[in-house]
Protein backbone atom coordinates (compact mmCIF):
# COMPACT_ATOMS: atom_id res chain seq x y z
CA UNK A 1 0.00 0.00 0.00
CA UNK A 2 0.89 3.65 -0.15
CA UNK A 3 1.37 4.12 3.57
CA UNK A 4 1.34 2.42 6.95
CA UNK A 5 -2.06 1.02 7.81
CA UNK A 6 -3.40 -0.07 11.16
CA UNK A 7 -6.47 -1.99 12.17
CA UNK A 8 -8.82 -1.67 13.80
CA UNK A 9 -8.98 2.14 13.99
CA UNK A 10 -11.04 1.91 17.18
CA UNK A 11 -11.27 -0.86 19.73
CA UNK A 12 -13.38 -0.98 22.88
CA UNK A 13 -12.54 -3.73 25.34
CA UNK A 14 -13.88 -4.71 28.72
CA UNK A 15 -11.32 -4.83 31.47
CA UNK A 16 -9.66 -8.22 31.48
CA UNK A 17 -10.16 -8.94 27.79
CA UNK A 18 -7.28 -9.65 25.41
CA UNK A 19 -6.84 -7.44 22.34
CA UNK A 20 -4.72 -7.64 19.19
CA UNK A 21 -3.73 -4.60 17.16
CA UNK A 22 -2.41 -4.96 13.63
CA UNK A 23 0.14 -2.91 11.71
CA UNK A 24 0.87 -3.18 8.00
CA UNK A 25 4.09 -1.28 7.30
CA UNK A 26 5.14 0.16 3.98
CA UNK A 27 6.30 -2.65 1.71
CA UNK A 28 10.04 -3.22 1.95
CA UNK A 29 10.50 -1.32 5.18
CA UNK A 30 12.91 -3.13 7.46
CA UNK A 31 12.31 -1.24 10.70
CA UNK A 32 9.03 -1.19 12.58
CA UNK A 33 8.23 0.71 15.76
CA UNK A 34 5.26 0.68 18.14
CA UNK A 35 4.42 3.74 20.25
CA UNK A 36 1.76 4.35 22.89
CA UNK A 37 0.11 7.78 23.05
CA UNK A 38 -1.94 8.50 26.15
CA UNK A 39 -4.55 11.26 26.00
CA UNK A 40 -2.90 14.68 25.91
CA UNK A 41 0.60 13.25 25.78
CA UNK A 42 3.27 12.63 23.20
CA UNK A 43 3.87 9.14 21.84
CA UNK A 44 6.11 6.90 23.93
CA UNK A 45 8.23 4.10 22.51
CA UNK A 46 7.12 0.54 23.17
CA UNK A 47 9.12 -1.80 20.99
CA UNK A 48 11.21 -2.09 17.81
CA UNK A 49 11.65 -4.74 15.13
CA UNK A 50 14.31 -5.09 12.49
CA UNK A 51 12.74 -7.48 10.02
CA UNK A 52 11.36 -10.31 12.19
CA UNK A 53 13.76 -9.74 15.07
CA UNK A 54 12.49 -7.82 18.08
CA UNK A 55 15.64 -5.92 18.99
CA UNK A 56 14.25 -3.63 21.67
CA UNK A 57 11.25 -4.14 23.91
CA UNK A 58 12.38 -1.85 26.68
CA UNK A 59 9.29 0.33 26.44
CA UNK A 60 6.69 -2.38 26.97
CA UNK A 61 5.00 -1.40 30.25
CA UNK A 62 4.33 -4.90 31.54
CA UNK A 63 4.48 -8.56 30.62
CA UNK A 64 0.85 -8.25 29.50
CA UNK A 65 2.15 -6.55 26.35
CA UNK A 66 3.53 -8.73 23.60
CA UNK A 67 4.50 -7.90 20.03
CA UNK A 68 5.47 -10.03 17.08
CA UNK A 69 6.45 -9.70 13.43
CA UNK A 70 6.90 -13.33 12.36
CA UNK A 71 7.57 -12.80 8.64
CA UNK A 72 9.21 -9.42 8.84
CA UNK A 73 6.25 -7.50 7.47
CA UNK A 74 2.93 -7.34 9.34
CA UNK A 75 3.21 -6.83 13.08
CA UNK A 76 0.74 -7.49 15.86
CA UNK A 77 0.70 -5.88 19.29
CA UNK A 78 -1.19 -8.00 21.78
CA UNK A 79 -2.35 -6.85 25.17
CA UNK A 80 -3.52 -9.49 27.60
CA UNK A 81 -5.95 -8.90 30.47
CA UNK A 82 -6.46 -5.24 29.51
CA UNK A 83 -6.57 -2.62 32.25
CA UNK A 84 -8.03 0.88 32.16
CA UNK A 85 -4.55 2.39 32.11
CA UNK A 86 -3.99 0.67 28.76
CA UNK A 87 -6.48 3.08 27.17
CA UNK A 88 -4.47 5.05 24.61
CA UNK A 89 -3.76 5.44 20.91
CA UNK A 90 -1.28 2.86 19.66
CA UNK A 91 0.83 4.12 16.77
CA UNK A 92 2.90 2.04 14.41
CA UNK A 93 5.73 3.47 12.31
CA UNK A 94 8.02 1.96 9.73
CA UNK A 95 11.25 3.05 8.09
CA UNK A 96 13.35 1.74 5.27
CA UNK A 97 16.45 0.84 7.29
CA UNK A 98 18.15 1.31 10.63
CA UNK A 99 21.35 3.08 9.73
CA UNK A 100 21.59 6.55 8.35
CA UNK A 101 18.68 8.88 8.23
CA UNK A 102 15.47 7.06 7.47
CA UNK A 103 12.20 8.80 8.04
CA UNK A 104 9.69 7.01 10.22
CA UNK A 105 6.30 6.92 8.52
CA UNK A 106 3.39 6.65 10.90
CA UNK A 107 0.07 4.89 10.61
CA UNK A 108 -3.21 6.47 11.73
CA UNK A 109 -3.16 4.59 15.02
CA UNK A 110 -5.60 2.40 16.88
CA UNK A 111 -7.56 4.07 19.68
CA UNK A 112 -8.06 1.53 22.46
CA UNK A 113 -10.63 2.22 25.15
CA UNK A 114 -10.79 -0.15 28.10
CA UNK A 115 -14.01 0.03 30.10
CA UNK B 1 18.48 9.52 29.07
CA UNK B 2 17.26 12.12 26.63
CA UNK B 3 14.22 14.27 27.36
CA UNK B 4 12.16 16.70 25.30
CA UNK B 5 10.14 19.53 26.85
CA UNK B 6 7.42 21.62 25.25
CA UNK B 7 6.27 24.28 27.70
CA UNK B 8 3.39 25.67 25.65
CA UNK B 9 0.35 23.38 25.89
CA UNK B 10 -1.67 25.66 23.58
CA UNK B 11 -0.97 28.48 21.15
CA UNK B 12 -3.18 30.59 18.93
CA UNK B 13 -2.37 32.59 15.81
CA UNK B 14 -4.32 34.69 13.35
CA UNK B 15 -4.47 33.50 9.79
CA UNK B 16 -1.56 34.89 7.73
CA UNK B 17 0.42 35.77 10.87
CA UNK B 18 3.57 34.13 12.24
CA UNK B 19 3.80 31.91 15.29
CA UNK B 20 6.73 30.29 17.09
CA UNK B 21 6.49 27.03 19.02
CA UNK B 22 9.13 26.31 21.65
CA UNK B 23 11.02 23.12 22.42
CA UNK B 24 13.97 22.35 24.67
CA UNK B 25 15.73 19.05 25.07
CA UNK B 26 18.39 17.42 27.16
CA UNK B 27 21.08 15.05 25.93
CA UNK B 28 24.71 14.20 26.48
CA UNK B 29 25.18 13.21 22.85
CA UNK B 30 26.87 15.50 20.36
CA UNK B 31 25.17 14.35 17.18
CA UNK B 32 21.49 13.63 16.80
CA UNK B 33 18.35 14.55 14.88
CA UNK B 34 15.58 16.87 15.95
CA UNK B 35 12.14 16.88 14.39
CA UNK B 36 8.84 18.68 14.39
CA UNK B 37 5.80 16.52 13.71
CA UNK B 38 2.24 17.64 13.06
CA UNK B 39 -0.68 15.53 14.28
CA UNK B 40 -4.11 16.64 13.02
CA UNK B 41 -7.33 15.23 14.49
CA UNK B 42 -7.02 12.28 12.09
CA UNK B 43 -4.05 11.23 14.30
CA UNK B 44 -1.72 10.70 11.32
CA UNK B 45 1.70 11.91 12.45
CA UNK B 46 3.27 13.95 9.67
CA UNK B 47 6.90 15.04 9.54
CA UNK B 48 7.14 18.83 9.19
CA UNK B 49 10.86 19.48 9.38
CA UNK B 50 14.08 17.91 10.61
CA UNK B 51 17.45 19.20 11.75
CA UNK B 52 20.77 17.42 12.09
CA UNK B 53 22.69 18.59 15.14
CA UNK B 54 26.05 18.91 13.38
CA UNK B 55 24.59 21.28 10.80
CA UNK B 56 24.70 24.84 12.01
CA UNK B 57 22.36 26.12 9.33
CA UNK B 58 18.73 26.18 10.40
CA UNK B 59 16.44 23.95 8.38
CA UNK B 60 13.60 25.46 6.35
CA UNK B 61 10.68 23.88 4.50
CA UNK B 62 8.52 26.43 2.70
CA UNK B 63 6.61 28.32 5.44
CA UNK B 64 8.24 26.31 8.22
CA UNK B 65 11.65 27.09 9.68
CA UNK B 66 13.51 26.27 12.85
CA UNK B 67 15.76 28.18 15.22
CA UNK B 68 18.27 25.60 16.41
CA UNK B 69 20.44 26.70 19.33
CA UNK B 70 22.66 23.72 20.12
CA UNK B 71 24.43 25.17 23.14
CA UNK B 72 21.13 26.18 24.69
CA UNK B 73 19.51 22.88 23.61
CA UNK B 74 16.64 24.79 22.09
CA UNK B 75 14.75 23.94 18.91
CA UNK B 76 11.83 26.23 18.07
CA UNK B 77 9.51 26.04 15.08
CA UNK B 78 8.38 29.15 13.23
CA UNK B 79 5.31 28.99 11.01
CA UNK B 80 4.97 31.95 8.66
CA UNK B 81 1.80 33.02 6.86
CA UNK B 82 -0.27 30.67 9.03
CA UNK B 83 -3.09 28.85 7.28
CA UNK B 84 -6.24 27.24 8.64
CA UNK B 85 -4.82 23.85 7.68
CA UNK B 86 -1.90 24.38 10.06
CA UNK B 87 -4.21 23.88 13.04
CA UNK B 88 -3.06 20.69 14.75
CA UNK B 89 -1.01 19.29 17.62
CA UNK B 90 2.70 19.83 17.07
CA UNK B 91 5.30 17.55 18.62
CA UNK B 92 9.00 18.13 18.97
CA UNK B 93 11.04 14.92 18.87
CA UNK B 94 14.62 13.76 19.36
CA UNK B 95 16.39 10.83 17.77
CA UNK B 96 19.87 9.60 18.52
CA UNK B 97 22.24 8.99 15.63
CA UNK B 98 24.07 6.36 17.62
CA UNK B 99 23.85 2.95 15.97
CA UNK B 100 26.20 0.94 18.15
CA UNK B 101 25.29 -0.97 21.29
CA UNK B 102 21.94 -1.95 19.88
CA UNK B 103 20.59 1.58 19.96
CA UNK B 104 17.11 1.61 18.55
CA UNK B 105 16.99 5.14 17.19
CA UNK B 106 13.51 5.47 18.60
CA UNK B 107 11.87 8.87 18.62
CA UNK B 108 11.53 10.67 21.95
CA UNK B 109 8.62 13.10 21.91
CA UNK B 110 7.61 16.13 23.92
CA UNK B 111 4.09 16.54 25.25
CA UNK B 112 2.95 18.65 22.32
CA UNK B 113 1.56 22.11 21.60
CA UNK B 114 -1.99 22.48 20.32
CA UNK B 115 -2.03 25.21 17.67
CA UNK B 116 -5.27 26.99 16.83
CA UNK B 117 -5.49 29.21 13.75
CA UNK B 118 -8.07 31.97 13.90
CA UNK B 119 -9.66 33.12 10.61
Short mmCIF file of N, CA and C in Angstrom, two decimals, chain A residues 33 45 47-50 53-58 98-99, chain B residues 29 96-106:
data_model
loop_
_atom_site.label_atom_id
_atom_site.label_comp_id
_atom_site.label_asym_id
_atom_site.label_seq_id
_atom_site.Cartn_x
_atom_site.Cartn_y
_atom_site.Cartn_z
N UNK A 33 8.31 0.22 14.38
CA UNK A 33 8.23 0.71 15.76
C UNK A 33 6.77 0.72 16.21
N UNK A 45 7.73 5.31 23.15
CA UNK A 45 8.23 4.10 22.51
C UNK A 45 7.84 2.85 23.30
N UNK A 47 8.27 -0.72 21.45
CA UNK A 47 9.12 -1.80 20.99
C UNK A 47 9.54 -1.57 19.54
N UNK A 48 10.61 -2.28 19.14
CA UNK A 48 11.21 -2.09 17.81
C UNK A 48 11.56 -3.44 17.19
N UNK A 49 11.28 -3.56 15.91
CA UNK A 49 11.65 -4.74 15.13
C UNK A 49 12.56 -4.34 13.97
N UNK A 50 13.54 -5.17 13.73
CA UNK A 50 14.31 -5.09 12.49
C UNK A 50 14.02 -6.40 11.76
N UNK A 53 13.10 -9.73 13.77
CA UNK A 53 13.76 -9.74 15.07
C UNK A 53 13.32 -8.56 15.93
N UNK A 54 12.87 -8.87 17.13
CA UNK A 54 12.49 -7.82 18.08
C UNK A 54 13.75 -7.42 18.83
N UNK A 55 14.34 -6.32 18.45
CA UNK A 55 15.64 -5.92 18.99
C UNK A 55 15.53 -5.08 20.26
N UNK A 56 14.39 -4.50 20.49
CA UNK A 56 14.25 -3.63 21.67
C UNK A 56 12.80 -3.70 22.12
N UNK A 57 12.60 -4.15 23.34
CA UNK A 57 11.25 -4.14 23.91
C UNK A 57 11.26 -3.44 25.26
N UNK A 58 12.19 -2.52 25.40
CA UNK A 58 12.38 -1.85 26.68
C UNK A 58 11.22 -0.96 27.08
N UNK A 98 17.77 0.85 9.29
CA UNK A 98 18.15 1.31 10.63
C UNK A 98 19.22 2.39 10.56
N UNK A 99 20.22 2.16 9.73
CA UNK A 99 21.35 3.08 9.73
C UNK A 99 21.08 4.28 8.83
N UNK B 29 24.61 13.56 24.15
CA UNK B 29 25.18 13.21 22.85
C UNK B 29 25.52 14.48 22.07
N UNK B 96 18.43 9.79 18.48
CA UNK B 96 19.87 9.60 18.52
C UNK B 96 20.37 9.15 17.15
N UNK B 97 21.62 9.51 16.84
CA UNK B 97 22.24 8.99 15.63
C UNK B 97 23.06 7.75 15.93
N UNK B 98 23.22 7.47 17.21
CA UNK B 98 24.07 6.36 17.62
C UNK B 98 23.50 5.06 17.11
N UNK B 99 24.33 4.23 16.48
CA UNK B 99 23.85 2.95 15.97
C UNK B 99 24.57 1.77 16.59
N UNK B 100 25.50 2.03 17.52
CA UNK B 100 26.20 0.94 18.15
C UNK B 100 25.49 0.58 19.45
N UNK B 101 25.86 -0.56 20.00
CA UNK B 101 25.29 -0.97 21.29
C UNK B 101 23.82 -1.28 21.21
N UNK B 102 23.35 -1.59 20.01
CA UNK B 102 21.94 -1.95 19.88
C UNK B 102 20.99 -0.79 20.01
N UNK B 103 21.47 0.41 19.84
CA UNK B 103 20.59 1.58 19.96
C UNK B 103 19.47 1.47 18.93
N UNK B 104 18.30 1.80 19.36
CA UNK B 104 17.11 1.61 18.55
C UNK B 104 16.82 2.77 17.63
N UNK B 105 17.35 3.94 17.94
CA UNK B 105 16.99 5.14 17.19
C UNK B 105 15.49 5.42 17.23
N UNK B 106 14.91 5.13 18.39
CA UNK B 106 13.51 5.47 18.60
C UNK B 106 13.37 6.98 18.70
#
